[in-house]
Amino acid sequence: MVNVVIMQHAGPDDYASGHAAIAAAQALVDSGAKVLQVFFYGPGVLYSSHYLQFPSGVKNLQQQWLEFATTQHTPLVVCSTVANQYGIEPNVPPSGSLAAGFSSGGLTEFMEALSKADTLLQFQPGLQHSCQHSCRQETVAVRELLQRNSKTAKDITNDASSDAYDAALLFEFNHSPWQAISRHGLDMLLMAVSLDIPCQAIYNNAALSQLVVPTEQNGYDPLKKIAMLNNVFDFTEFYSPASDMVAAGNQQYRVPLQEASAEQIAQMQASAKHHIIF
Amino acid sequence: MIEFNGVQYATDQYEYLADFDAWNPELAAHIASLENIELTPAHWEVVNFVRNFYQEYDTSPAMRVLVKAVAKSLGEDKGNSRYLYTLFPKGPAKQATRIAGLPKPAKCI
């Protein structure tokens, strides 16, 4: 059986992403796959609000996740640290504002589920694609996964039975340090590295500025902790496409950044067990 | 709110100091006494360590990070949970950061 983890990173008012995620989850279980966990991260934590409402005429995606969770015995895990930032107190009312059926957790639970999963499906707001594009992409991903399921379910099951944290995670960052998504991604990378999970991190385009040594006039540095990766955990797997590094000019980076060719990046993408995009 | 020597220090809802810069060593000893800890040089080493850590990385270290970072800076004999728990029995990350005037470490990281 193929085991899948779904990460919902887009908020509940991002209907396209929300519909795509539910549809993918349903298609997977219909084909005999198991959804081990749905993890709500970033603005996606708002799915767990007791006070969430959908306008009439729009499908209640929260209700759909709750029904899915009940029938499939799939935990709906919400990152409690991010949820706090979105005003969700991780208890059901009256003491909190968490909707019954969601469980307050964090990156540790997510990493644990990921270690048992064959595939991660990630649903983001727009990200670098237009919405239509990303929805189509997810559909393709599900279709490929289903095909893989029918062909090699046995091999995949064998793979999954190996050690807990042997998953190699490839993180890809696309945004400037000023966007919350960059911090969410960094927190996840830090968690993975602190759990000794072999990781690689690719910084594309605007994300390269996350690694540039900040100057005094930049003032607040939202990603100061990025230096922990190398200084505390000896993590050195920072990569950037050669073309982006040339475009960025002569910069001083705060981590040991390596230049990677398009072929090398394609190879990393193909060989990583899970590919996570922020 | 922590009151000490006639001064009121603002705190967060978990009684962690709100302002990193309002901290001083006497206040640290007072917060430690609220935690039933008498500060020895061994405690001070960790308290000073987490203060420097916070200044460098702008983050309050949770347990896994604390162990790793202490091991790296102060050696393996101190960077392990057994040693740190003997100093801070109710949770080294929780207690050391509070005494050092740091925010409460995030649950996740």
mmCIF file of C-alpha atoms in Angstrom:
data_model
loop_
_atom_site.group_PDB
_atom_site.id
_atom_site.type_symbol
_atom_site.label_atom_id
_atom_site.label_comp_id
_atom_site.label_asym_id
_atom_site.label_seq_id
_atom_site.Cartn_x
_atom_site.Cartn_y
_atom_site.Cartn_z
ATOM 1 C CA MET A 1 0.000 0.000 0.000
ATOM 2 C CA VAL A 2 1.227 3.499 -0.814
ATOM 3 C CA ASN A 3 1.414 5.809 2.177
ATOM 4 C CA VAL A 4 0.907 9.497 1.604
ATOM 5 C CA VAL A 5 1.238 12.631 3.720
ATOM 6 C CA ILE A 6 -0.563 15.789 2.657
ATOM 7 C CA MET A 7 0.591 19.250 3.671
ATOM 8 C CA GLN A 8 -1.958 22.024 3.339
ATOM 9 C CA HIS A 9 -0.021 25.255 3.381
ATOM 10 C CA ALA A 10 -2.596 27.492 1.690
ATOM 11 C CA GLY A 11 -5.293 29.102 3.807
ATOM 12 C CA PRO A 12 -8.987 28.189 3.661
ATOM 13 C CA ASP A 13 -9.838 31.175 1.465
ATOM 14 C CA ASP A 14 -7.563 29.737 -1.212
ATOM 15 C CA TYR A 15 -10.389 27.647 -2.649
ATOM 16 C CA ALA A 16 -8.517 26.224 -5.617
ATOM 17 C CA SER A 17 -5.744 24.826 -3.480
ATOM 18 C CA GLY A 18 -8.254 23.570 -0.907
ATOM 19 C CA HIS A 19 -10.368 21.762 -3.489
ATOM 20 C CA ALA A 20 -7.301 20.259 -5.125
ATOM 21 C CA ALA A 21 -6.097 18.905 -1.776
ATOM 22 C CA ILE A 22 -9.409 17.266 -0.866
ATOM 23 C CA ALA A 23 -9.808 15.857 -4.378
ATOM 24 C CA ALA A 24 -6.285 14.441 -4.287
ATOM 25 C CA ALA A 25 -6.856 12.860 -0.876
ATOM 26 C CA GLN A 26 -10.070 11.250 -2.083
ATOM 27 C CA ALA A 27 -8.533 10.001 -5.329
ATOM 28 C CA LEU A 28 -5.696 8.449 -3.366
ATOM 29 C CA VAL A 29 -7.859 6.497 -0.958
ATOM 30 C CA ASP A 30 -10.147 5.421 -3.802
ATOM 31 C CA SER A 31 -7.103 3.837 -5.407
ATOM 32 C CA GLY A 32 -6.185 2.007 -2.220
ATOM 33 C CA ALA A 33 -3.551 4.395 -0.848
ATOM 34 C CA LYS A 34 -3.437 5.419 2.781
ATOM 35 C CA VAL A 35 -3.244 9.055 3.862
ATOM 36 C CA LEU A 36 -1.153 8.909 7.055
ATOM 37 C CA GLN A 37 -1.607 12.526 8.039
ATOM 38 C CA VAL A 38 -2.873 15.860 6.806
ATOM 39 C CA PHE A 39 -0.577 18.543 8.167
ATOM 40 C CA PHE A 40 -1.786 22.142 8.301
ATOM 41 C CA TYR A 41 1.044 24.659 8.202
ATOM 42 C CA GLY A 42 1.437 28.358 7.423
ATOM 43 C CA PRO A 43 -1.908 30.042 6.664
ATOM 44 C CA GLY A 44 -3.343 26.509 6.322
ATOM 45 C CA VAL A 45 -3.589 26.355 10.127
ATOM 46 C CA LEU A 46 -6.765 28.428 9.811
ATOM 47 C CA TYR A 47 -8.567 25.286 8.632
ATOM 48 C CA SER A 48 -8.566 24.244 12.269
ATOM 49 C CA SER A 49 -10.394 27.284 13.596
ATOM 50 C CA HIS A 50 -13.643 26.530 15.360
ATOM 51 C CA TYR A 51 -14.936 29.858 14.088
ATOM 52 C CA LEU A 52 -14.123 29.239 10.428
ATOM 53 C CA GLN A 53 -16.998 29.792 8.026
ATOM 54 C CA PHE A 54 -17.333 29.340 4.302
ATOM 55 C CA PRO A 55 -19.582 31.683 2.328
ATOM 56 C CA SER A 56 -22.783 30.074 1.075
ATOM 57 C CA GLY A 57 -22.214 28.591 -2.326
ATOM 58 C CA VAL A 58 -18.670 27.529 -1.433
ATOM 59 C CA LYS A 59 -18.056 23.966 -0.300
ATOM 60 C CA ASN A 60 -17.210 23.729 3.372
ATOM 61 C CA LEU A 61 -13.670 22.402 3.077
ATOM 62 C CA GLN A 62 -13.230 22.153 6.835
ATOM 63 C CA GLN A 63 -16.258 19.881 7.015
ATOM 64 C CA GLN A 64 -14.879 17.836 4.152
ATOM 65 C CA TRP A 65 -11.554 17.321 5.928
ATOM 66 C CA LEU A 66 -13.335 16.330 9.119
ATOM 67 C CA GLU A 67 -15.439 13.761 7.254
ATOM 68 C CA PHE A 68 -12.365 12.470 5.456
ATOM 69 C CA ALA A 69 -10.510 12.153 8.750
ATOM 70 C CA THR A 70 -13.363 10.213 10.343
ATOM 71 C CA THR A 71 -13.859 7.743 7.514
ATOM 72 C CA GLN A 72 -10.129 7.247 6.811
ATOM 73 C CA HIS A 73 -8.826 7.468 10.395
ATOM 74 C CA THR A 74 -6.409 10.144 9.230
ATOM 75 C CA PRO A 75 -5.154 12.607 11.842
ATOM 76 C CA LEU A 76 -5.565 16.288 10.975
ATOM 77 C CA VAL A 77 -2.476 17.780 12.628
ATOM 78 C CA VAL A 78 -2.108 21.534 13.072
ATOM 79 C CA CYS A 79 1.210 23.234 13.794
ATOM 80 C CA SER A 80 0.464 24.802 17.168
ATOM 81 C CA THR A 81 3.227 27.416 17.048
ATOM 82 C CA VAL A 82 1.961 28.838 13.758
ATOM 83 C CA ALA A 83 -1.665 28.392 14.848
ATOM 84 C CA ASN A 84 -1.021 30.653 17.841
ATOM 85 C CA GLN A 85 0.136 33.358 15.449
ATOM 86 C CA TYR A 86 -3.158 33.063 13.614
ATOM 87 C CA GLY A 87 -5.173 33.420 16.800
ATOM 88 C CA ILE A 88 -5.956 29.748 17.329
ATOM 89 C CA GLU A 89 -5.721 28.606 20.927
ATOM 90 C CA PRO A 90 -5.124 24.840 20.771
ATOM 91 C CA ASN A 91 -8.103 23.664 22.843
ATOM 92 C CA VAL A 92 -11.706 23.247 21.786
ATOM 93 C CA PRO A 93 -14.088 25.969 23.023
ATOM 94 C CA PRO A 94 -14.819 27.326 25.545
ATOM 95 C CA SER A 95 -11.149 27.319 26.661
ATOM 96 C CA GLY A 96 -9.729 27.600 23.131
ATOM 97 C CA SER A 97 -10.678 27.992 19.498
ATOM 98 C CA LEU A 98 -9.585 24.719 17.918
ATOM 99 C CA ALA A 99 -12.304 22.892 15.976
ATOM 100 C CA ALA A 100 -13.055 19.427 17.385
ATOM 101 C CA GLY A 101 -11.450 16.783 15.182
ATOM 102 C CA PHE A 102 -8.161 18.599 14.647
ATOM 103 C CA SER A 103 -5.138 17.812 16.770
ATOM 104 C CA SER A 104 -2.622 20.358 17.890
ATOM 105 C CA GLY A 105 0.894 19.197 17.108
ATOM 106 C CA GLY A 106 3.952 20.348 15.334
ATOM 107 C CA LEU A 107 6.818 19.675 13.024
ATOM 108 C CA THR A 108 7.920 16.647 15.061
ATOM 109 C CA GLU A 109 4.662 14.828 14.278
ATOM 110 C CA PHE A 110 4.908 15.875 10.656
ATOM 111 C CA MET A 111 8.476 14.593 10.335
ATOM 112 C CA GLU A 112 7.503 11.328 11.950
ATOM 113 C CA ALA A 113 4.643 10.819 9.491
ATOM 114 C CA LEU A 114 6.905 11.807 6.609
ATOM 115 C CA SER A 115 9.429 9.167 7.596
ATOM 116 C CA LYS A 116 6.752 6.508 7.067
ATOM 117 C CA ALA A 117 5.392 8.042 3.861
ATOM 118 C CA ASP A 118 6.220 7.168 0.272
ATOM 119 C CA THR A 119 4.987 10.488 -1.006
ATOM 120 C CA LEU A 120 4.306 14.003 0.175
ATOM 121 C CA LEU A 121 1.676 16.082 -1.568
ATOM 122 C CA GLN A 122 1.993 19.755 -0.804
ATOM 123 C CA PHE A 123 -0.708 22.323 -1.465
ATOM 124 C CA GLN A 124 0.521 25.893 -1.533
ATOM 125 C CA PRO A 125 -1.035 29.217 -2.263
ATOM 126 C CA GLY A 126 -0.144 30.345 -5.800
ATOM 127 C CA LEU A 127 3.580 29.978 -5.061
ATOM 128 C CA GLN A 128 5.665 30.386 -8.186
ATOM 129 C CA HIS A 129 2.942 28.969 -10.423
ATOM 130 C CA SER A 130 -0.328 30.513 -11.343
ATOM 131 C CA CYS A 131 -3.137 28.778 -9.543
ATOM 132 C CA GLN A 132 -4.336 26.943 -12.618
ATOM 133 C CA HIS A 133 -0.841 25.754 -13.229
ATOM 134 C CA SER A 134 -0.272 24.463 -9.728
ATOM 135 C CA CYS A 135 -3.646 22.708 -9.639
ATOM 136 C CA ARG A 136 -2.836 21.006 -12.893
ATOM 137 C CA GLN A 137 0.517 20.043 -11.476
ATOM 138 C CA GLU A 138 -1.048 18.406 -8.455
ATOM 139 C CA THR A 139 -3.425 16.472 -10.698
ATOM 140 C CA VAL A 140 -0.470 15.190 -12.664
ATOM 141 C CA ALA A 141 1.300 14.304 -9.422
ATOM 142 C CA VAL A 142 -1.676 12.297 -8.201
ATOM 143 C CA ARG A 143 -2.035 10.525 -11.523
ATOM 144 C CA GLU A 144 1.656 9.587 -11.508
ATOM 145 C CA LEU A 145 1.367 8.410 -7.971
ATOM 146 C CA LEU A 146 -1.611 6.227 -8.788
ATOM 147 C CA GLN A 147 0.243 4.702 -11.721
ATOM 148 C CA ARG A 148 3.216 4.035 -9.512
ATOM 149 C CA ASN A 149 0.846 2.505 -7.026
ATOM 150 C CA SER A 150 -0.493 -0.039 -9.495
ATOM 151 C CA LYS A 151 2.954 -0.918 -10.842
ATOM 152 C CA THR A 152 5.286 -1.018 -7.915
ATOM 153 C CA ALA A 153 3.242 -1.057 -4.741
ATOM 154 C CA LYS A 154 5.272 -4.015 -3.499
ATOM 155 C CA ASP A 155 8.668 -2.347 -3.957
ATOM 156 C CA ILE A 156 7.443 0.819 -2.331
ATOM 157 C CA THR A 157 6.167 -1.090 0.688
ATOM 158 C CA ASN A 158 9.569 -2.715 1.042
ATOM 159 C CA ASP A 159 11.262 0.689 0.941
ATOM 160 C CA ALA A 160 8.946 2.064 3.567
ATOM 161 C CA SER A 161 9.775 -0.662 6.064
ATOM 162 C CA SER A 162 13.329 0.574 6.558
ATOM 163 C CA ASP A 163 14.554 2.821 9.382
ATOM 164 C CA ALA A 164 12.482 5.678 10.749
ATOM 165 C CA TYR A 165 14.535 8.703 9.741
ATOM 166 C CA ASP A 166 16.289 7.563 6.615
ATOM 167 C CA ALA A 167 14.224 9.865 4.420
ATOM 168 C CA ALA A 168 16.242 12.331 2.430
ATOM 169 C CA LEU A 169 14.396 15.613 2.170
ATOM 170 C CA LEU A 170 15.015 18.151 -0.538
ATOM 171 C CA PHE A 171 13.911 21.646 0.413
ATOM 172 C CA GLU A 172 13.491 24.253 -2.274
ATOM 173 C CA PHE A 173 13.124 27.908 -1.347
ATOM 174 C CA ASN A 174 11.761 30.511 -3.742
ATOM 175 C CA HIS A 175 10.962 33.613 -1.709
ATOM 176 C CA SER A 176 12.679 36.577 -0.119
ATOM 177 C CA PRO A 177 13.504 36.530 3.615
ATOM 178 C CA TRP A 178 10.697 39.005 4.252
ATOM 179 C CA GLN A 179 7.910 36.555 3.502
ATOM 180 C CA ALA A 180 6.526 34.369 6.261
ATOM 181 C CA ILE A 181 6.691 31.331 4.006
ATOM 182 C CA SER A 182 10.493 31.585 4.072
ATOM 183 C CA ARG A 183 10.521 31.429 7.870
ATOM 184 C CA HIS A 184 8.086 28.497 7.889
ATOM 185 C CA GLY A 185 10.354 26.669 5.482
ATOM 186 C CA LEU A 186 13.441 27.435 7.547
ATOM 187 C CA ASP A 187 11.748 26.184 10.723
ATOM 188 C CA MET A 188 10.938 22.918 8.980
ATOM 189 C CA LEU A 189 14.465 22.546 7.636
ATOM 190 C CA LEU A 190 15.870 23.239 11.117
ATOM 191 C CA MET A 191 13.583 20.614 12.601
ATOM 192 C CA ALA A 192 14.585 18.029 9.990
ATOM 193 C CA VAL A 193 18.287 18.742 10.434
ATOM 194 C CA SER A 194 18.013 18.638 14.230
ATOM 195 C CA LEU A 195 16.436 15.177 13.876
ATOM 196 C CA ASP A 196 19.496 14.107 11.828
ATOM 197 C CA ILE A 197 17.421 13.577 8.686
ATOM 198 C CA PRO A 198 19.663 13.877 5.634
ATOM 199 C CA CYS A 199 18.564 17.083 3.876
ATOM 200 C CA GLN A 200 19.535 19.276 0.990
ATOM 201 C CA ALA A 201 18.409 22.865 0.488
ATOM 202 C CA ILE A 202 18.185 24.685 -2.831
ATOM 203 C CA TYR A 203 17.762 28.464 -2.925
ATOM 204 C CA ASN A 204 16.293 29.772 -6.183
ATOM 205 C CA ASN A 205 16.128 33.345 -7.470
ATOM 206 C CA ALA A 206 14.757 35.669 -4.796
ATOM 207 C CA ALA A 207 15.455 33.088 -2.070
ATOM 208 C CA LEU A 208 19.167 33.626 -2.567
ATOM 209 C CA SER A 209 18.724 36.838 -0.579
ATOM 210 C CA GLN A 210 17.886 34.678 2.480
ATOM 211 C CA LEU A 211 21.545 33.689 2.548
ATOM 212 C CA VAL A 212 23.160 37.066 1.952
ATOM 213 C CA VAL A 213 24.874 38.550 5.004
ATOM 214 C CA PRO A 214 22.525 41.345 6.072
ATOM 215 C CA THR A 215 23.851 44.875 6.174
ATOM 216 C CA GLU A 216 23.234 47.281 9.051
ATOM 217 C CA GLN A 217 20.649 49.294 7.156
ATOM 218 C CA ASN A 218 18.499 46.206 6.568
ATOM 219 C CA GLY A 219 17.511 46.462 10.215
ATOM 220 C CA TYR A 220 15.383 43.516 11.301
ATOM 221 C CA ASP A 221 16.655 40.154 10.111
ATOM 222 C CA PRO A 222 13.775 37.651 10.111
ATOM 223 C CA LEU A 223 16.032 34.674 9.377
ATOM 224 C CA LYS A 224 18.864 35.245 11.824
ATOM 225 C CA LYS A 225 18.559 31.635 12.971
ATOM 226 C CA ILE A 226 19.549 30.335 9.543
ATOM 227 C CA ALA A 227 23.176 30.420 10.746
ATOM 228 C CA MET A 228 22.292 27.720 13.306
ATOM 229 C CA LEU A 229 22.120 25.186 10.488
ATOM 230 C CA ASN A 230 25.836 25.396 9.884
ATOM 231 C CA ASN A 231 27.137 26.614 13.254
ATOM 232 C CA VAL A 232 25.182 24.268 15.509
ATOM 233 C CA PHE A 233 24.329 21.325 13.262
ATOM 234 C CA ASP A 234 27.269 21.385 10.798
ATOM 235 C CA PHE A 235 24.789 21.429 7.940
ATOM 236 C CA THR A 236 26.508 22.338 4.668
ATOM 237 C CA GLU A 237 24.036 21.219 1.993
ATOM 238 C CA PHE A 238 23.164 24.680 0.673
ATOM 239 C CA TYR A 239 22.833 24.918 -3.101
ATOM 240 C CA SER A 240 21.851 27.521 -5.621
ATOM 241 C CA PRO A 241 21.567 27.310 -9.398
ATOM 242 C CA ALA A 242 24.726 28.645 -11.010
ATOM 243 C CA SER A 243 22.692 31.032 -13.175
ATOM 244 C CA ASP A 244 21.045 32.586 -10.099
ATOM 245 C CA MET A 245 24.387 33.036 -8.373
ATOM 246 C CA VAL A 246 25.793 34.804 -11.415
ATOM 247 C CA ALA A 247 22.706 37.035 -11.580
ATOM 248 C CA ALA A 248 23.079 37.897 -7.880
ATOM 249 C CA GLY A 249 26.590 39.207 -8.517
ATOM 250 C CA ASN A 250 29.369 39.269 -5.978
ATOM 251 C CA GLN A 251 27.701 38.592 -2.618
ATOM 252 C CA GLN A 252 28.851 37.540 0.810
ATOM 253 C CA TYR A 253 26.800 34.568 2.026
ATOM 254 C CA ARG A 254 26.237 33.632 5.658
ATOM 255 C CA VAL A 255 26.305 29.885 5.005
ATOM 256 C CA PRO A 256 28.648 27.732 2.912
ATOM 257 C CA LEU A 257 26.697 27.993 -0.352
ATOM 258 C CA GLN A 258 27.528 25.718 -3.265
ATOM 259 C CA GLU A 259 26.868 26.364 -6.908
ATOM 260 C CA ALA A 260 24.825 23.673 -8.651
ATOM 261 C CA SER A 261 24.341 23.071 -12.356
ATOM 262 C CA ALA A 262 20.878 22.479 -13.804
ATOM 263 C CA GLU A 263 21.793 18.792 -14.153
ATOM 264 C CA GLN A 264 22.858 18.521 -10.533
ATOM 265 C CA ILE A 265 19.619 20.117 -9.391
ATOM 266 C CA ALA A 266 17.563 17.812 -11.590
ATOM 267 C CA GLN A 267 19.453 14.902 -10.056
ATOM 268 C CA MET A 268 18.749 16.080 -6.502
ATOM 269 C CA GLN A 269 15.080 16.466 -7.361
ATOM 270 C CA ALA A 270 14.930 12.994 -8.840
ATOM 271 C CA SER A 271 16.755 11.213 -6.030
ATOM 272 C CA ALA A 272 15.271 12.859 -2.919
ATOM 273 C CA LYS A 273 12.611 10.867 -1.148
ATOM 274 C CA HIS A 274 10.468 13.929 -0.506
ATOM 275 C CA HIS A 275 10.603 17.287 -2.180
ATOM 276 C CA ILE A 276 9.317 20.214 -0.116
ATOM 277 C CA ILE A 277 8.813 23.651 -1.649
ATOM 278 C CA PHE A 278 8.577 26.928 0.229
ATOM 279 C CA MET B 1 4.792 40.313 35.973
ATOM 280 C CA ILE B 2 7.802 39.684 38.203
ATOM 281 C CA GLU B 3 8.417 42.057 41.098
ATOM 282 C CA PHE B 4 11.964 42.284 42.430
ATOM 283 C CA ASN B 5 13.723 44.945 44.547
ATOM 284 C CA GLY B 6 10.778 47.282 44.115
ATOM 285 C CA VAL B 7 10.892 47.068 40.308
ATOM 286 C CA GLN B 8 8.114 45.513 38.254
ATOM 287 C CA TYR B 9 9.317 43.533 35.241
ATOM 288 C CA ALA B 10 6.837 42.848 32.446
ATOM 289 C CA THR B 11 6.503 39.197 31.437
ATOM 290 C CA ASP B 12 4.589 37.152 28.898
ATOM 291 C CA GLN B 13 1.687 34.894 29.869
ATOM 292 C CA TYR B 14 4.140 32.130 30.888
ATOM 293 C CA GLU B 15 6.100 34.450 33.232
ATOM 294 C CA TYR B 16 9.066 34.791 30.889
ATOM 295 C CA LEU B 17 10.694 38.215 30.854
ATOM 296 C CA ALA B 18 9.176 40.423 28.130
ATOM 297 C CA ASP B 19 12.303 42.504 27.566
ATOM 298 C CA PHE B 20 15.623 40.745 27.019
ATOM 299 C CA ASP B 21 17.498 43.960 27.855
ATOM 300 C CA ALA B 22 15.707 44.494 31.179
ATOM 301 C CA TRP B 23 17.548 41.446 32.525
ATOM 302 C CA ASN B 24 20.366 41.617 35.077
ATOM 303 C CA PRO B 25 22.239 38.950 37.075
ATOM 304 C CA GLU B 26 20.434 39.743 40.353
ATOM 305 C CA LEU B 27 17.086 39.348 38.614
ATOM 306 C CA ALA B 28 18.327 36.029 37.195
ATOM 307 C CA ALA B 29 19.087 34.800 40.710
ATOM 308 C CA HIS B 30 15.602 35.863 41.780
ATOM 309 C CA ILE B 31 13.880 34.074 38.854
ATOM 310 C CA ALA B 32 16.011 31.025 39.651
ATOM 311 C CA SER B 33 14.752 31.093 43.224
ATOM 312 C CA LEU B 34 11.178 31.099 41.854
ATOM 313 C CA GLU B 35 12.207 27.913 40.038
ATOM 314 C CA ASN B 36 13.729 26.545 43.274
ATOM 315 C CA ILE B 37 17.197 26.714 41.827
ATOM 316 C CA GLU B 38 20.242 28.195 43.492
ATOM 317 C CA LEU B 39 22.619 29.399 40.807
ATOM 318 C CA THR B 40 26.086 27.852 40.894
ATOM 319 C CA PRO B 41 28.913 28.586 38.421
ATOM 320 C CA ALA B 42 27.726 25.536 36.443
ATOM 321 C CA HIS B 43 24.250 27.092 36.129
ATOM 322 C CA TRP B 44 25.727 30.448 35.158
ATOM 323 C CA GLU B 45 27.706 28.844 32.382
ATOM 324 C CA VAL B 46 24.474 27.598 30.770
ATOM 325 C CA VAL B 47 22.531 30.804 31.498
ATOM 326 C CA ASN B 48 25.220 32.944 29.886
ATOM 327 C CA PHE B 49 25.417 30.488 27.032
ATOM 328 C CA VAL B 50 21.708 30.768 26.171
ATOM 329 C CA ARG B 51 21.871 34.574 26.423
ATOM 330 C CA ASN B 52 24.678 34.621 23.853
ATOM 331 C CA PHE B 53 22.801 32.087 21.760
ATOM 332 C CA TYR B 54 19.743 34.316 21.680
ATOM 333 C CA GLN B 55 21.796 37.336 20.664
ATOM 334 C CA GLU B 56 23.390 35.394 17.864
ATOM 335 C CA TYR B 57 20.368 33.560 16.444
ATOM 336 C CA ASP B 58 17.361 35.522 17.686
ATOM 337 C CA THR B 59 15.757 32.306 18.868
ATOM 338 C CA SER B 60 15.159 30.732 22.243
ATOM 339 C CA PRO B 61 16.640 27.232 22.097
ATOM 340 C CA ALA B 62 14.354 24.265 22.716
ATOM 341 C CA MET B 63 15.831 21.107 24.195
ATOM 342 C CA ARG B 64 17.208 19.406 21.085
ATOM 343 C CA VAL B 65 18.915 22.564 19.906
ATOM 344 C CA LEU B 66 20.203 23.385 23.384
ATOM 345 C CA VAL B 67 21.873 19.997 23.812
ATOM 346 C CA LYS B 68 23.536 20.202 20.410
ATOM 347 C CA ALA B 69 24.652 23.804 20.821
ATOM 348 C CA VAL B 70 26.039 23.266 24.342
ATOM 349 C CA ALA B 71 27.894 20.158 23.185
ATOM 350 C CA LYS B 72 29.447 22.145 20.388
ATOM 351 C CA SER B 73 30.535 25.096 22.562
ATOM 352 C CA LEU B 74 31.122 23.675 26.020
ATOM 353 C CA GLY B 75 31.900 20.050 25.202
ATOM 354 C CA GLU B 76 30.096 16.711 25.077
ATOM 355 C CA ASP B 77 30.277 16.255 28.861
ATOM 356 C CA LYS B 78 27.957 19.248 29.238
ATOM 357 C CA GLY B 79 26.003 18.962 26.020
ATOM 358 C CA ASN B 80 23.851 16.030 27.095
ATOM 359 C CA SER B 81 20.453 15.914 28.674
ATOM 360 C CA ARG B 82 21.570 14.099 31.838
ATOM 361 C CA TYR B 83 23.998 16.849 32.805
ATOM 362 C CA LEU B 84 21.584 19.633 31.899
ATOM 363 C CA TYR B 85 18.733 18.013 33.822
ATOM 364 C CA THR B 86 20.840 17.819 36.982
ATOM 365 C CA LEU B 87 21.164 21.614 36.770
ATOM 366 C CA PHE B 88 17.604 22.355 35.642
ATOM 367 C CA PRO B 89 15.429 19.452 36.847
ATOM 368 C CA LYS B 90 12.148 20.750 35.441
ATOM 369 C CA GLY B 91 13.451 21.056 31.900
ATOM 370 C CA PRO B 92 16.786 22.665 30.940
ATOM 371 C CA ALA B 93 15.459 24.574 27.927
ATOM 372 C CA LYS B 94 12.417 25.860 29.803
ATOM 373 C CA GLN B 95 14.195 26.836 33.008
ATOM 374 C CA ALA B 96 17.526 28.084 31.650
ATOM 375 C CA THR B 97 15.831 30.359 29.118
ATOM 376 C CA ARG B 98 13.489 31.785 31.737
ATOM 377 C CA ILE B 99 16.358 32.502 34.142
ATOM 378 C CA ALA B 100 18.341 34.047 31.291
ATOM 379 C CA GLY B 101 15.521 36.437 30.411
ATOM 380 C CA LEU B 102 14.754 34.829 27.037
ATOM 381 C CA PRO B 103 11.298 34.225 25.559
ATOM 382 C CA LYS B 104 9.734 30.802 26.082
ATOM 383 C CA PRO B 105 11.131 28.360 23.471
ATOM 384 C CA ALA B 106 8.643 27.385 20.748
ATOM 385 C CA LYS B 107 7.205 23.922 21.146
ATOM 386 C CA CYS B 108 8.087 22.920 17.601
ATOM 387 C CA ILE B 109 11.732 23.825 17.284
#
